[in-house]
mmCIF file of C-alpha atoms in Angstrom:
data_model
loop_
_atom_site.group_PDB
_atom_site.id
_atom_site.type_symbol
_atom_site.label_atom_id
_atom_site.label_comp_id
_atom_site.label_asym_id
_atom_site.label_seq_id
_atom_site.Cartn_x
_atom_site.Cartn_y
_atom_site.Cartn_z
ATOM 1 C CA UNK A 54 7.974 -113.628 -61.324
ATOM 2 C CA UNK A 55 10.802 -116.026 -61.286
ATOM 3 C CA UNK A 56 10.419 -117.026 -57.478
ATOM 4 C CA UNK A 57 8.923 -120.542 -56.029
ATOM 5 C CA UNK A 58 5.647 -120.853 -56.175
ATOM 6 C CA UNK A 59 3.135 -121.598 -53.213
ATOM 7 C CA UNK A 60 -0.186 -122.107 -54.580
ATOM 8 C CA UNK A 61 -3.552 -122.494 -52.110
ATOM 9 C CA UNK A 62 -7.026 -121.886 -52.294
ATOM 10 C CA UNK A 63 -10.656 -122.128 -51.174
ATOM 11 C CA UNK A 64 -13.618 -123.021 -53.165
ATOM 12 C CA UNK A 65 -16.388 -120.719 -52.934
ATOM 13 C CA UNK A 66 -20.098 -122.845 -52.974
ATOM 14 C CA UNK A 67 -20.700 -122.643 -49.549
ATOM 15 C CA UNK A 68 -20.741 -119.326 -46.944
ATOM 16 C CA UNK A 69 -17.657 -119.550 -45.094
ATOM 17 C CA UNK A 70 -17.882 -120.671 -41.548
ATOM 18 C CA UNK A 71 -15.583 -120.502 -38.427
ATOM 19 C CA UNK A 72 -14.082 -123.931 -39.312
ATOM 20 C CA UNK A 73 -12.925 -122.556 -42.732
ATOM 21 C CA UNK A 74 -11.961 -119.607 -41.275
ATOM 22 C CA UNK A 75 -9.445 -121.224 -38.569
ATOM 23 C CA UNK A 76 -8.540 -123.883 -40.421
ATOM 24 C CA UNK A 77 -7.604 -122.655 -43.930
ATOM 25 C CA UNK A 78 -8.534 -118.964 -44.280
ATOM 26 C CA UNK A 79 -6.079 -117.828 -41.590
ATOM 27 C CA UNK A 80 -3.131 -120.518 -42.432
ATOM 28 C CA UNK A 81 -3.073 -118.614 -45.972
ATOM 29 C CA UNK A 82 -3.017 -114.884 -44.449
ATOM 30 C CA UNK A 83 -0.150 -115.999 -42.129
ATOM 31 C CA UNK A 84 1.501 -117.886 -45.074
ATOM 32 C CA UNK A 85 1.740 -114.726 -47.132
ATOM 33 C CA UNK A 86 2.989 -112.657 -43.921
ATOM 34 C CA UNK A 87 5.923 -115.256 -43.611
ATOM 35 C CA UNK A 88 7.106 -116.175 -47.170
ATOM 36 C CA UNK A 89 5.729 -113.438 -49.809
ATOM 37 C CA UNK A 90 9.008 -111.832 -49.787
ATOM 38 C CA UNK A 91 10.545 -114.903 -50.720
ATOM 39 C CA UNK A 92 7.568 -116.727 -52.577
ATOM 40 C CA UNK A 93 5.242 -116.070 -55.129
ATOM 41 C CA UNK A 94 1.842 -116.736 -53.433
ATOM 42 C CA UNK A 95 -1.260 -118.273 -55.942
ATOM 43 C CA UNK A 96 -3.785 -117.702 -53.784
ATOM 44 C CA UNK A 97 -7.287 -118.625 -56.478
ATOM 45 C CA UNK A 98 -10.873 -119.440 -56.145
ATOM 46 C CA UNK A 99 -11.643 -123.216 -57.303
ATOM 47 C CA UNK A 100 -15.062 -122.391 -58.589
ATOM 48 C CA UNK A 101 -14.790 -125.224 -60.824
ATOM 49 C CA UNK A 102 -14.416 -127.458 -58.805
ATOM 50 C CA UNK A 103 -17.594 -126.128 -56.753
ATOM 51 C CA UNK A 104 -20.133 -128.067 -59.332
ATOM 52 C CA UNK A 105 -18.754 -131.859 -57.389
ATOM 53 C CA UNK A 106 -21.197 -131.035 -55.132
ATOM 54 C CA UNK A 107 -25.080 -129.177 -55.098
ATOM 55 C CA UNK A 108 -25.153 -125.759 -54.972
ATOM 56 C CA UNK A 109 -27.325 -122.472 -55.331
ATOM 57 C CA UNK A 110 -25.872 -121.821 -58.808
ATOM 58 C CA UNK A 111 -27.474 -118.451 -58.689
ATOM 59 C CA UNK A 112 -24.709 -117.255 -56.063
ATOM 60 C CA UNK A 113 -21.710 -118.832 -57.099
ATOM 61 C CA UNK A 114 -20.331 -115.963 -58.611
ATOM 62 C CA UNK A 115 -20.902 -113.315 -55.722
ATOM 63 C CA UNK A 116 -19.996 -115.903 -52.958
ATOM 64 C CA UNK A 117 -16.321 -116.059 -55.350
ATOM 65 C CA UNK A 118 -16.064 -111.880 -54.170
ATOM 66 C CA UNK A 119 -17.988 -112.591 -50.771
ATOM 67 C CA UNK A 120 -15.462 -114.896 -49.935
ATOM 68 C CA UNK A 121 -12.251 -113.144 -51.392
ATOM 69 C CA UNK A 122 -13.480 -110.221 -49.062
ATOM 70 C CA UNK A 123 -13.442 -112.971 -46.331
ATOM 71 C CA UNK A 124 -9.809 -113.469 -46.865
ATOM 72 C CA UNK A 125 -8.996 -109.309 -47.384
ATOM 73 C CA UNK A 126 -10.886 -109.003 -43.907
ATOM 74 C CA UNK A 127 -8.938 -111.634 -42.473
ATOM 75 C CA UNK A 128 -6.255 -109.819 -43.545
ATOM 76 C CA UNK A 129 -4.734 -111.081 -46.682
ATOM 77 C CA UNK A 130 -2.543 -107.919 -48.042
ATOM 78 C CA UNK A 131 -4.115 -107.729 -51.524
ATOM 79 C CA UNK A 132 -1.865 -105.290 -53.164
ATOM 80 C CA UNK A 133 1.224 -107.396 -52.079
ATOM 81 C CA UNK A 134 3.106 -107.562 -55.747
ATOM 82 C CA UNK A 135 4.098 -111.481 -55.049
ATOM 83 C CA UNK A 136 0.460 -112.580 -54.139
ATOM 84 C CA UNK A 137 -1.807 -113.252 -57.150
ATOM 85 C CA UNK A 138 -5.592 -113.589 -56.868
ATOM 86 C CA UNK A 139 -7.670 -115.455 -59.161
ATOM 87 C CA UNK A 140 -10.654 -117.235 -60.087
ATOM 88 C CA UNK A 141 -9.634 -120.943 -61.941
ATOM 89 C CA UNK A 142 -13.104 -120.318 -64.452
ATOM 90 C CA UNK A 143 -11.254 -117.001 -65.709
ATOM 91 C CA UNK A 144 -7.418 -118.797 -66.862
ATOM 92 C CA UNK A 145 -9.138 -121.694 -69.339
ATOM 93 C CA UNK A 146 -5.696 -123.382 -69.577
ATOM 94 C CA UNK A 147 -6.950 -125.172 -66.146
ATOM 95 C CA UNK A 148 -9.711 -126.977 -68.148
ATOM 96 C CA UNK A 149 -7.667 -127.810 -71.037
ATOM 97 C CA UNK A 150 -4.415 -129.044 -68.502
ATOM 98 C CA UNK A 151 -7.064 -131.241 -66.860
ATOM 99 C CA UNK A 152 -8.405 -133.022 -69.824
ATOM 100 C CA UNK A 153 -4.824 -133.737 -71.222
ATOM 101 C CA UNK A 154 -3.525 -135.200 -67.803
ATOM 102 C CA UNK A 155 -6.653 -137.314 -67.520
ATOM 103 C CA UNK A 156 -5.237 -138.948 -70.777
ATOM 104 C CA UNK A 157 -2.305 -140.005 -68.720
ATOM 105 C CA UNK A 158 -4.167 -140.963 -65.192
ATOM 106 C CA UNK A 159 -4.755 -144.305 -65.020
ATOM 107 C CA UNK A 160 -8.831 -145.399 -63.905
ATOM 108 C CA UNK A 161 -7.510 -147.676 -61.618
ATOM 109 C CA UNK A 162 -5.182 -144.892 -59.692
ATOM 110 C CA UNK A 163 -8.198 -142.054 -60.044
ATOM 111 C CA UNK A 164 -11.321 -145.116 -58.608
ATOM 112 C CA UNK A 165 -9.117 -145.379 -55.583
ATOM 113 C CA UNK A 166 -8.910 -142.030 -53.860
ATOM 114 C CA UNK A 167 -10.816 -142.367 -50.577
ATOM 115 C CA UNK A 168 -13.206 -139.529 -51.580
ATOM 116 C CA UNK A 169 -14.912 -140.212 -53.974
ATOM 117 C CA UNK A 170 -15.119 -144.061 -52.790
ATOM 118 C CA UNK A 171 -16.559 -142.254 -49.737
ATOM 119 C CA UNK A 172 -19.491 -140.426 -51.415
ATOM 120 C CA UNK A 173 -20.154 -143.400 -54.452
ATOM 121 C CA UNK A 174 -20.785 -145.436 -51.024
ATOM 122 C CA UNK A 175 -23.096 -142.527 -49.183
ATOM 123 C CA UNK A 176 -24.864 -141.074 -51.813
ATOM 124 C CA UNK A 177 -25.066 -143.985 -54.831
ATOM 125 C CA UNK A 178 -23.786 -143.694 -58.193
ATOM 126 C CA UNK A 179 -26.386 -143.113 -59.584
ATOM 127 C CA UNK A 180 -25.930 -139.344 -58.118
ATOM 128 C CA UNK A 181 -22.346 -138.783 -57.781
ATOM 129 C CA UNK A 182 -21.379 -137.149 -60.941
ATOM 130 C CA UNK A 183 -18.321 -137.746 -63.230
ATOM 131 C CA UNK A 184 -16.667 -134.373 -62.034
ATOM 132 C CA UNK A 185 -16.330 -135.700 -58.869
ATOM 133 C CA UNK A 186 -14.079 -138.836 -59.794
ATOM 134 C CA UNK A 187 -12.506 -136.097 -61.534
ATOM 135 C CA UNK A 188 -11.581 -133.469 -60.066
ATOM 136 C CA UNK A 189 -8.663 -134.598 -58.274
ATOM 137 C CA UNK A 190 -6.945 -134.573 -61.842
ATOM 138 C CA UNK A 191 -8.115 -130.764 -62.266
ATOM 139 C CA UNK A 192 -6.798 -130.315 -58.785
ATOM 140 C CA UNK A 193 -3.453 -131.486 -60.514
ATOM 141 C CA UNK A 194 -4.037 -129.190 -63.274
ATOM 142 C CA UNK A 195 -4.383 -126.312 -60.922
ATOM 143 C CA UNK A 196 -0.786 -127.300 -59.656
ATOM 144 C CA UNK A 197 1.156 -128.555 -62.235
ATOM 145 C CA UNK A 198 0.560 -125.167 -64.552
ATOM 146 C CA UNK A 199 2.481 -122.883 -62.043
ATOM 147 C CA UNK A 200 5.238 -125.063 -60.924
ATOM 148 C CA UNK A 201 4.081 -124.982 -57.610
ATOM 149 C CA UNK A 202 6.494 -126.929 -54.882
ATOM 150 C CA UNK A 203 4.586 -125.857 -52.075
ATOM 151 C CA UNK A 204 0.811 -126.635 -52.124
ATOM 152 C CA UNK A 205 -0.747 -126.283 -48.055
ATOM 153 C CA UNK A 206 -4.008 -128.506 -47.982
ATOM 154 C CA UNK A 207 -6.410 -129.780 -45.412
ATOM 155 C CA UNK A 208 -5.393 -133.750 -44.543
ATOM 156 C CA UNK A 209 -8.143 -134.829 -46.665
ATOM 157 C CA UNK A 210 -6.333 -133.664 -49.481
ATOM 158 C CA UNK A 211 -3.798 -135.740 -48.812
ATOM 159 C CA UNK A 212 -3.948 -138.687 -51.391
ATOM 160 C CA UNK A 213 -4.708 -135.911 -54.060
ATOM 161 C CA UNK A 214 -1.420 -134.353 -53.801
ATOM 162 C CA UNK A 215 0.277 -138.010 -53.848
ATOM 163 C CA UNK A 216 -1.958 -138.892 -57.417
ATOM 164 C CA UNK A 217 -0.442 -134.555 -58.610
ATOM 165 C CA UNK A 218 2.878 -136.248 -57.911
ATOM 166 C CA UNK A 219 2.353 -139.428 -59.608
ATOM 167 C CA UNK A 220 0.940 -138.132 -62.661
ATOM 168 C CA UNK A 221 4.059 -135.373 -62.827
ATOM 169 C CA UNK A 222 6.386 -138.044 -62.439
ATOM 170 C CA UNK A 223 5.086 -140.140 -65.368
ATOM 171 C CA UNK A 224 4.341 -137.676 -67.748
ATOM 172 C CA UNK A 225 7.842 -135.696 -66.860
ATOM 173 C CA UNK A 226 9.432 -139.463 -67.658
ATOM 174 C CA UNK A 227 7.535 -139.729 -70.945
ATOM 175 C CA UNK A 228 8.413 -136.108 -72.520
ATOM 176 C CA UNK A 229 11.038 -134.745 -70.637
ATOM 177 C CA UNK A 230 10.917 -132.307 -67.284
ATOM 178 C CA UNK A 231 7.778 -130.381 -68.159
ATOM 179 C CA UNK A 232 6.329 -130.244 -64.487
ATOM 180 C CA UNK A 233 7.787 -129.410 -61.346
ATOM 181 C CA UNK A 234 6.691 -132.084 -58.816
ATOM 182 C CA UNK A 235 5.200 -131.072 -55.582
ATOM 183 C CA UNK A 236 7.297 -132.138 -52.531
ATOM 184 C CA UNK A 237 5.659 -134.764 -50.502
ATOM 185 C CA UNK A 238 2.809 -134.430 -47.649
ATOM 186 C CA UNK A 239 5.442 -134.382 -44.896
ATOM 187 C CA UNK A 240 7.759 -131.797 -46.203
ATOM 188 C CA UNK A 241 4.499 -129.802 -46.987
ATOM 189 C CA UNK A 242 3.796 -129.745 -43.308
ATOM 190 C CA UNK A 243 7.395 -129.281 -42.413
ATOM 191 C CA UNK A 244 7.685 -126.298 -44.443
ATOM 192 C CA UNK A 245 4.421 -124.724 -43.397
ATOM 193 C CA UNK A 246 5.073 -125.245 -39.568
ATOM 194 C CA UNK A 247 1.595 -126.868 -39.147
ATOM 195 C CA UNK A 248 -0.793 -129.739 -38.440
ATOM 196 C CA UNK A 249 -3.956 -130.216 -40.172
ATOM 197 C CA UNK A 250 -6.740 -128.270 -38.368
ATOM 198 C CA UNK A 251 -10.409 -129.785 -38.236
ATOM 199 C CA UNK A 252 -13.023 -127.919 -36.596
ATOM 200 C CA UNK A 253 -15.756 -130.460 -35.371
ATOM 201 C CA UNK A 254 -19.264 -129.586 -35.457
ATOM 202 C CA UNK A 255 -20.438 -128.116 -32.147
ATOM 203 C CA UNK A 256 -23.545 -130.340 -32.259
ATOM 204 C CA UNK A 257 -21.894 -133.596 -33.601
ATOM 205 C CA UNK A 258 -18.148 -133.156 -32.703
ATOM 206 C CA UNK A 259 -17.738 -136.350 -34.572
ATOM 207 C CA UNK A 260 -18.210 -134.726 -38.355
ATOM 208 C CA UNK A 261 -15.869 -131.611 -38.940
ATOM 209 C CA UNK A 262 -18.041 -128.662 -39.325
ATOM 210 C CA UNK A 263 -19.761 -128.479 -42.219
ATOM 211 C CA UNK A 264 -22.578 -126.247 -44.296
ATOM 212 C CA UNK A 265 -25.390 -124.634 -42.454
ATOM 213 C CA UNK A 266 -28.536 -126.430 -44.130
ATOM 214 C CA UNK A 267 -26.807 -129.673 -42.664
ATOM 215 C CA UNK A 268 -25.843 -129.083 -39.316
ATOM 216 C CA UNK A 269 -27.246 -125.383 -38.308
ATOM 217 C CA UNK A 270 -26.736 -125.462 -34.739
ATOM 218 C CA UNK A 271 -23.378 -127.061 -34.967
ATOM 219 C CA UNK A 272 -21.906 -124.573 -37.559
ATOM 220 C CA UNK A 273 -20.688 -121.168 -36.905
ATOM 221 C CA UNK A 274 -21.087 -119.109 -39.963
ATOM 222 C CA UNK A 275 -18.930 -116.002 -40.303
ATOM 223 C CA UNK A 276 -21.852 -114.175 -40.814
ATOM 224 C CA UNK A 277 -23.846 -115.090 -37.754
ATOM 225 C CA UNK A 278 -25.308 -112.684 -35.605
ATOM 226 C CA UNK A 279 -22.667 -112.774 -32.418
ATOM 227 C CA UNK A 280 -25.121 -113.544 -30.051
ATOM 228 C CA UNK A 281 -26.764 -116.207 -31.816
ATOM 229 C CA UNK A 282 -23.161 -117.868 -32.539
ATOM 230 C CA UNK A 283 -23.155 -117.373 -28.218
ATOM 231 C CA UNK A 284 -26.032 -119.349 -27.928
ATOM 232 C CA UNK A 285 -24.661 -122.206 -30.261
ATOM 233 C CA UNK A 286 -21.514 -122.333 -28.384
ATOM 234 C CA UNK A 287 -23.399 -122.470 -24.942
ATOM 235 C CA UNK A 288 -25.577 -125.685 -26.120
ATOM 236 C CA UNK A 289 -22.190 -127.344 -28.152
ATOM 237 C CA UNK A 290 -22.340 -131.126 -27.453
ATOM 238 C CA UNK A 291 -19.792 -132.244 -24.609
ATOM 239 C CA UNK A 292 -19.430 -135.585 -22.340
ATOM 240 C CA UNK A 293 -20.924 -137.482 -19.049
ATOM 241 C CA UNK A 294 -16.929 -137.825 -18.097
ATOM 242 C CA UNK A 295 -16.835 -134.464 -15.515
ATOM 243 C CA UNK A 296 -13.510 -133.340 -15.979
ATOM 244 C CA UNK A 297 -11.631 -131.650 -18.782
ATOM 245 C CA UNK A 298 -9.401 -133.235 -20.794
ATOM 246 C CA UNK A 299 -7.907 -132.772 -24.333
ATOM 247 C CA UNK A 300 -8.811 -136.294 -25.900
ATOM 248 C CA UNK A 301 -10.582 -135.608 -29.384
ATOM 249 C CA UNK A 302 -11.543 -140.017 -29.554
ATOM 250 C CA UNK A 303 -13.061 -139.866 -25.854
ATOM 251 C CA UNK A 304 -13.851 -136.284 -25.595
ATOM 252 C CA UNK A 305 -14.581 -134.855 -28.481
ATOM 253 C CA UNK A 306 -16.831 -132.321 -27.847
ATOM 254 C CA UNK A 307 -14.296 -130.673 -25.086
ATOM 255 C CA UNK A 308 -11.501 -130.989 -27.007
ATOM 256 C CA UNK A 309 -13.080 -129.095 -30.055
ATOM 257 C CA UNK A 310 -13.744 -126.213 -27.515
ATOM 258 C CA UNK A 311 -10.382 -126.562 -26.501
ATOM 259 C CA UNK A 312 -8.896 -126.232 -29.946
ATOM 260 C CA UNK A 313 -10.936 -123.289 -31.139
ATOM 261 C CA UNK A 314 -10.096 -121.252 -27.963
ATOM 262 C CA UNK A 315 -6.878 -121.910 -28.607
ATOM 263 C CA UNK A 316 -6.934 -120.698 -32.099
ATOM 264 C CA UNK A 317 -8.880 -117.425 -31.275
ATOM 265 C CA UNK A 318 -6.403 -116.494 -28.886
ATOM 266 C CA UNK A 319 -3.557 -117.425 -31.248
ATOM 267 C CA UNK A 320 -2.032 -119.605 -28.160
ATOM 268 C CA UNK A 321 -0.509 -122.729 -28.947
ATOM 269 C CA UNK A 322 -2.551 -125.788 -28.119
ATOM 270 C CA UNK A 323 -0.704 -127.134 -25.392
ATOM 271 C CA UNK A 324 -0.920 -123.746 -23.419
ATOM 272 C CA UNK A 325 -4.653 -123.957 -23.855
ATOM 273 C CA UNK A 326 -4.798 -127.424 -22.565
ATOM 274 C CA UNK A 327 -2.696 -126.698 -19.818
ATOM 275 C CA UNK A 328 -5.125 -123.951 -18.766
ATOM 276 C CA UNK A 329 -8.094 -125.770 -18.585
ATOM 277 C CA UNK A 330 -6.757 -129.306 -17.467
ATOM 278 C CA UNK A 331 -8.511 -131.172 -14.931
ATOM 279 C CA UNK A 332 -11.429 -128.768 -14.681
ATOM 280 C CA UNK A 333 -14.865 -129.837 -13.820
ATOM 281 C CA UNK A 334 -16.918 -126.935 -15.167
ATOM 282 C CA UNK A 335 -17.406 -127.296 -18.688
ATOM 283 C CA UNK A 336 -19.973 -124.214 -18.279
ATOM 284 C CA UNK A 337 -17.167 -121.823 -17.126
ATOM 285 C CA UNK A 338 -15.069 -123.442 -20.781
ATOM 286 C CA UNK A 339 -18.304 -123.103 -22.658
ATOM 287 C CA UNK A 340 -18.211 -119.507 -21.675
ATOM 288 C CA UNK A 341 -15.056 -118.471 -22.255
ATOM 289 C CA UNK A 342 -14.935 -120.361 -25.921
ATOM 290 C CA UNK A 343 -18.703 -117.988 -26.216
ATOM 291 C CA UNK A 344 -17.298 -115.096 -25.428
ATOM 292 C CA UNK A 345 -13.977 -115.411 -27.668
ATOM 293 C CA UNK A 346 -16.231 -116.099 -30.539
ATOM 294 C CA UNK A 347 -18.517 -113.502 -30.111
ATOM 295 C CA UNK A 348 -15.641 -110.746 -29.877
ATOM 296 C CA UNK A 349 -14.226 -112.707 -32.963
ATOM 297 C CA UNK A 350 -17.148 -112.084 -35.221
ATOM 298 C CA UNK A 351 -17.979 -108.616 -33.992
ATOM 299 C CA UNK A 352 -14.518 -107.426 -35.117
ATOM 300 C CA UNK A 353 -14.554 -109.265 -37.895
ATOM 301 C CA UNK A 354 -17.485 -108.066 -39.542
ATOM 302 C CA UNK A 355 -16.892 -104.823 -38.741
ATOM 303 C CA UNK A 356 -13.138 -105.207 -40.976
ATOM 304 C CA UNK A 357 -15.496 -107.077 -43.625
ATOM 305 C CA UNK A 358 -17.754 -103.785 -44.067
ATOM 306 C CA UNK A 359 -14.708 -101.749 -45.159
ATOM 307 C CA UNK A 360 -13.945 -104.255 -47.932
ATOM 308 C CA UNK A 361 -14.088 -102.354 -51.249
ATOM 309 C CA UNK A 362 -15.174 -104.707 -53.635
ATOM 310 C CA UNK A 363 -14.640 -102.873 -56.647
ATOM 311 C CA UNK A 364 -10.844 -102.717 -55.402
ATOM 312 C CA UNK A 365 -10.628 -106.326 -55.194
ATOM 313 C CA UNK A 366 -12.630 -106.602 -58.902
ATOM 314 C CA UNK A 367 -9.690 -104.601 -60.049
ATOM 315 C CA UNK A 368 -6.626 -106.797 -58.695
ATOM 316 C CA UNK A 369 -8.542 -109.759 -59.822
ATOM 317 C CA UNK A 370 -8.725 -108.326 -63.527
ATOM 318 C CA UNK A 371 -5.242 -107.385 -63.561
ATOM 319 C CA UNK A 372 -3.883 -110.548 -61.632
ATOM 320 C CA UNK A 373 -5.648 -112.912 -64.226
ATOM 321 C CA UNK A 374 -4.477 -111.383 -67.165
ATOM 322 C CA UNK A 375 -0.930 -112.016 -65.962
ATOM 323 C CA UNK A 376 -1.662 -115.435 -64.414
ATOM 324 C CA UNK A 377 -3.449 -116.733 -68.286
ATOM 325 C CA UNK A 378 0.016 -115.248 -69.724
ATOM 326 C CA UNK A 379 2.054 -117.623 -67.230
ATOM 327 C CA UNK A 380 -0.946 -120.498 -67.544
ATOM 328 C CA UNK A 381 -0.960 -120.272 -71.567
ATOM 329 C CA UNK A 382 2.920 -120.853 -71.623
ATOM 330 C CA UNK A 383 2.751 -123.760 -69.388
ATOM 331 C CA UNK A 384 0.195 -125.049 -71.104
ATOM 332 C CA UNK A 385 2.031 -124.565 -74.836
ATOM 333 C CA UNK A 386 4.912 -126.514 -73.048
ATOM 334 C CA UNK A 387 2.387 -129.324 -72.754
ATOM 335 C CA UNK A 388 0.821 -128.668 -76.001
ATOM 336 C CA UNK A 389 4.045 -129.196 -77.914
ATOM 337 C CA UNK A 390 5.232 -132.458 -75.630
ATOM 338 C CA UNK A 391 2.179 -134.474 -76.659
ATOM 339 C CA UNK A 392 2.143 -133.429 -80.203
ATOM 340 C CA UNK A 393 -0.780 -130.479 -80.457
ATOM 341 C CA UNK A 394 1.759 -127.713 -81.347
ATOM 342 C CA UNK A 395 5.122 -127.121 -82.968
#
């Protein structure tokens, strides 16, 4: 304890597909090989935050250890002393953190974050539920408790972490420093030596990738057969253009390829565009991308078999009883500011 804090996490409603896997599942692994000698690492499950949207409530609490076993197999060091695992429905302090900072959000500040303004306009509001106009202020919760500086999120979560800020700011003017504040979005990059990664859909390269029942063909689950993920690969949506180019507005569908081959190698992007410039076969691309995906997920489910999930159970137990100890004192800080304890 003592050192700064990097907190991340993934919620767990949905099976995890390559997308998540590329784009935030392996980020975190490599964040914790980097910085856990220097950093604490909060690394917790949002299943709260998993009821914004529909789900098979019947599964939400195995898919929270099927997809912590997804991050052990991707090769998150578990027993690393610095790296705490957690689920946010086991420390209640979240909840209570949440309800207390929504007293100090203002509606006007919380109405305007592009999310929810996005789904009010898809879906109606007649459907989109309170909890998700909300949540953004339990995503500041889920900060603000730890004193966590460094917080790596998906550019979508972008506006959130600007709202965490605001809402630290005021409330650390009104009673005092109670909060560290989050550094901004660009130092968040700076310091994680990244840009945000968006898998497209293979199908509609358009849309990032997204849940199965949605888009099957487009979505590479991390538990699909690899030969069937082959076949999706092989009929991904490309162009009429005839000739390769890394242009994700023009050529979407190529440049998603690009990107993922990239990534599966663990080559930097410009070396993979520079390999496949100019080309005119985007069946020879197709195959290469097919075949790097279907050595991926044979080796990884083979490391996801070993998973011992009553090992995990265990540094879950142990990890929330100290992270409710470091929760519940944050949250008596709070407690006492606005009046609720002495």
């Amino acid at each position: 304890m003592g050192k700064p804090v990097i907190l991340t996490g993934l919620r767990s409603n949905d099976q995890i597909h390559i997308g998540n896997y590329l784009g935030a599942i392996l980020p975190i692994v490599k964040l914790q090989k980097n910085h856990s000698a220097d950093y604490q690492i909060n690394m917790f499950v949002p299943d709260l935050h998993s009821f914004t949207t529909p789900i098979d409530h019947t599964m939400l609490y195995q898919n929270t250890l099927n997809n912590l076993k997804v991050f052990a197999a991707a090769g998150l060091d578990i027993n690393n002393s610095d790296t705490f695992i957690y689920r946010q429905s086991f420390i209640p302090a979240h909840s209570e953190l949440a309800w207390i900072l929504d007293c100090f959000t203002y509606f006007g500040e919380a109405s305007r974050m592009i999310e929810f303004k996005d789904k009010s306009k898809k879906f109606g509001d007649s459907t989109v539920s309170v909890g998700q106009f909300n949540y953004p202020i339990l995503m500041a919760a889920d900060i603000l408790l730890y004193d966590a500086k460094w917080v790596p999120l998906g550019e979508d979560q972008q506006q959130h972490l600007e709202l965490t800020r605001d809402i630290a700011i005021r409330f650390n003017n009104k009673f005092s420093d109670i909060f560290t504040v989050p550094e901004e979005w660009k130092k968040q990059l700076e310091f994680t030596n990244r840009s945000s990664i968006r898998i497209k859909s293979l199908r509609n390269p358009e849309n990032k990738m997204s849940k199965s029942i949605q888009d099957p063909n487009g979505t590479i689950l991390m538990s699909d057969e690899p030969d069937e993920a082959v076949k999706k690969v092989m009929s991904a949506t490309t162009d009429s253009v005839g000739k390769i180019n890394y242009d994700p507005k023009n050529q979407p569908g190529i440049s998603n390829l690009i990107q993922i081959s990239a990534l599966l190698k663990n080559v930097s992007l410009d070396d993979e565009i520079s390999t496949w410039i100019d080309k005119t076969s985007y069946g020879d691309l197709k195959q290469s991308v097919a075949e790097l995906v279907k050595q991926f997920l044979a080796d990884f489910q083979s490391k996801l078999s070993a998973i011992d999930e009553n090992e995990l159970k265990t540094k879950l137990e142990s990890d929330e009883k100290q992270v409710n100890e470091i929760a519940n004192k944050k949250l008596l800080d709070v407690q006492k500011a606005v009046g609720l304890r002495q």
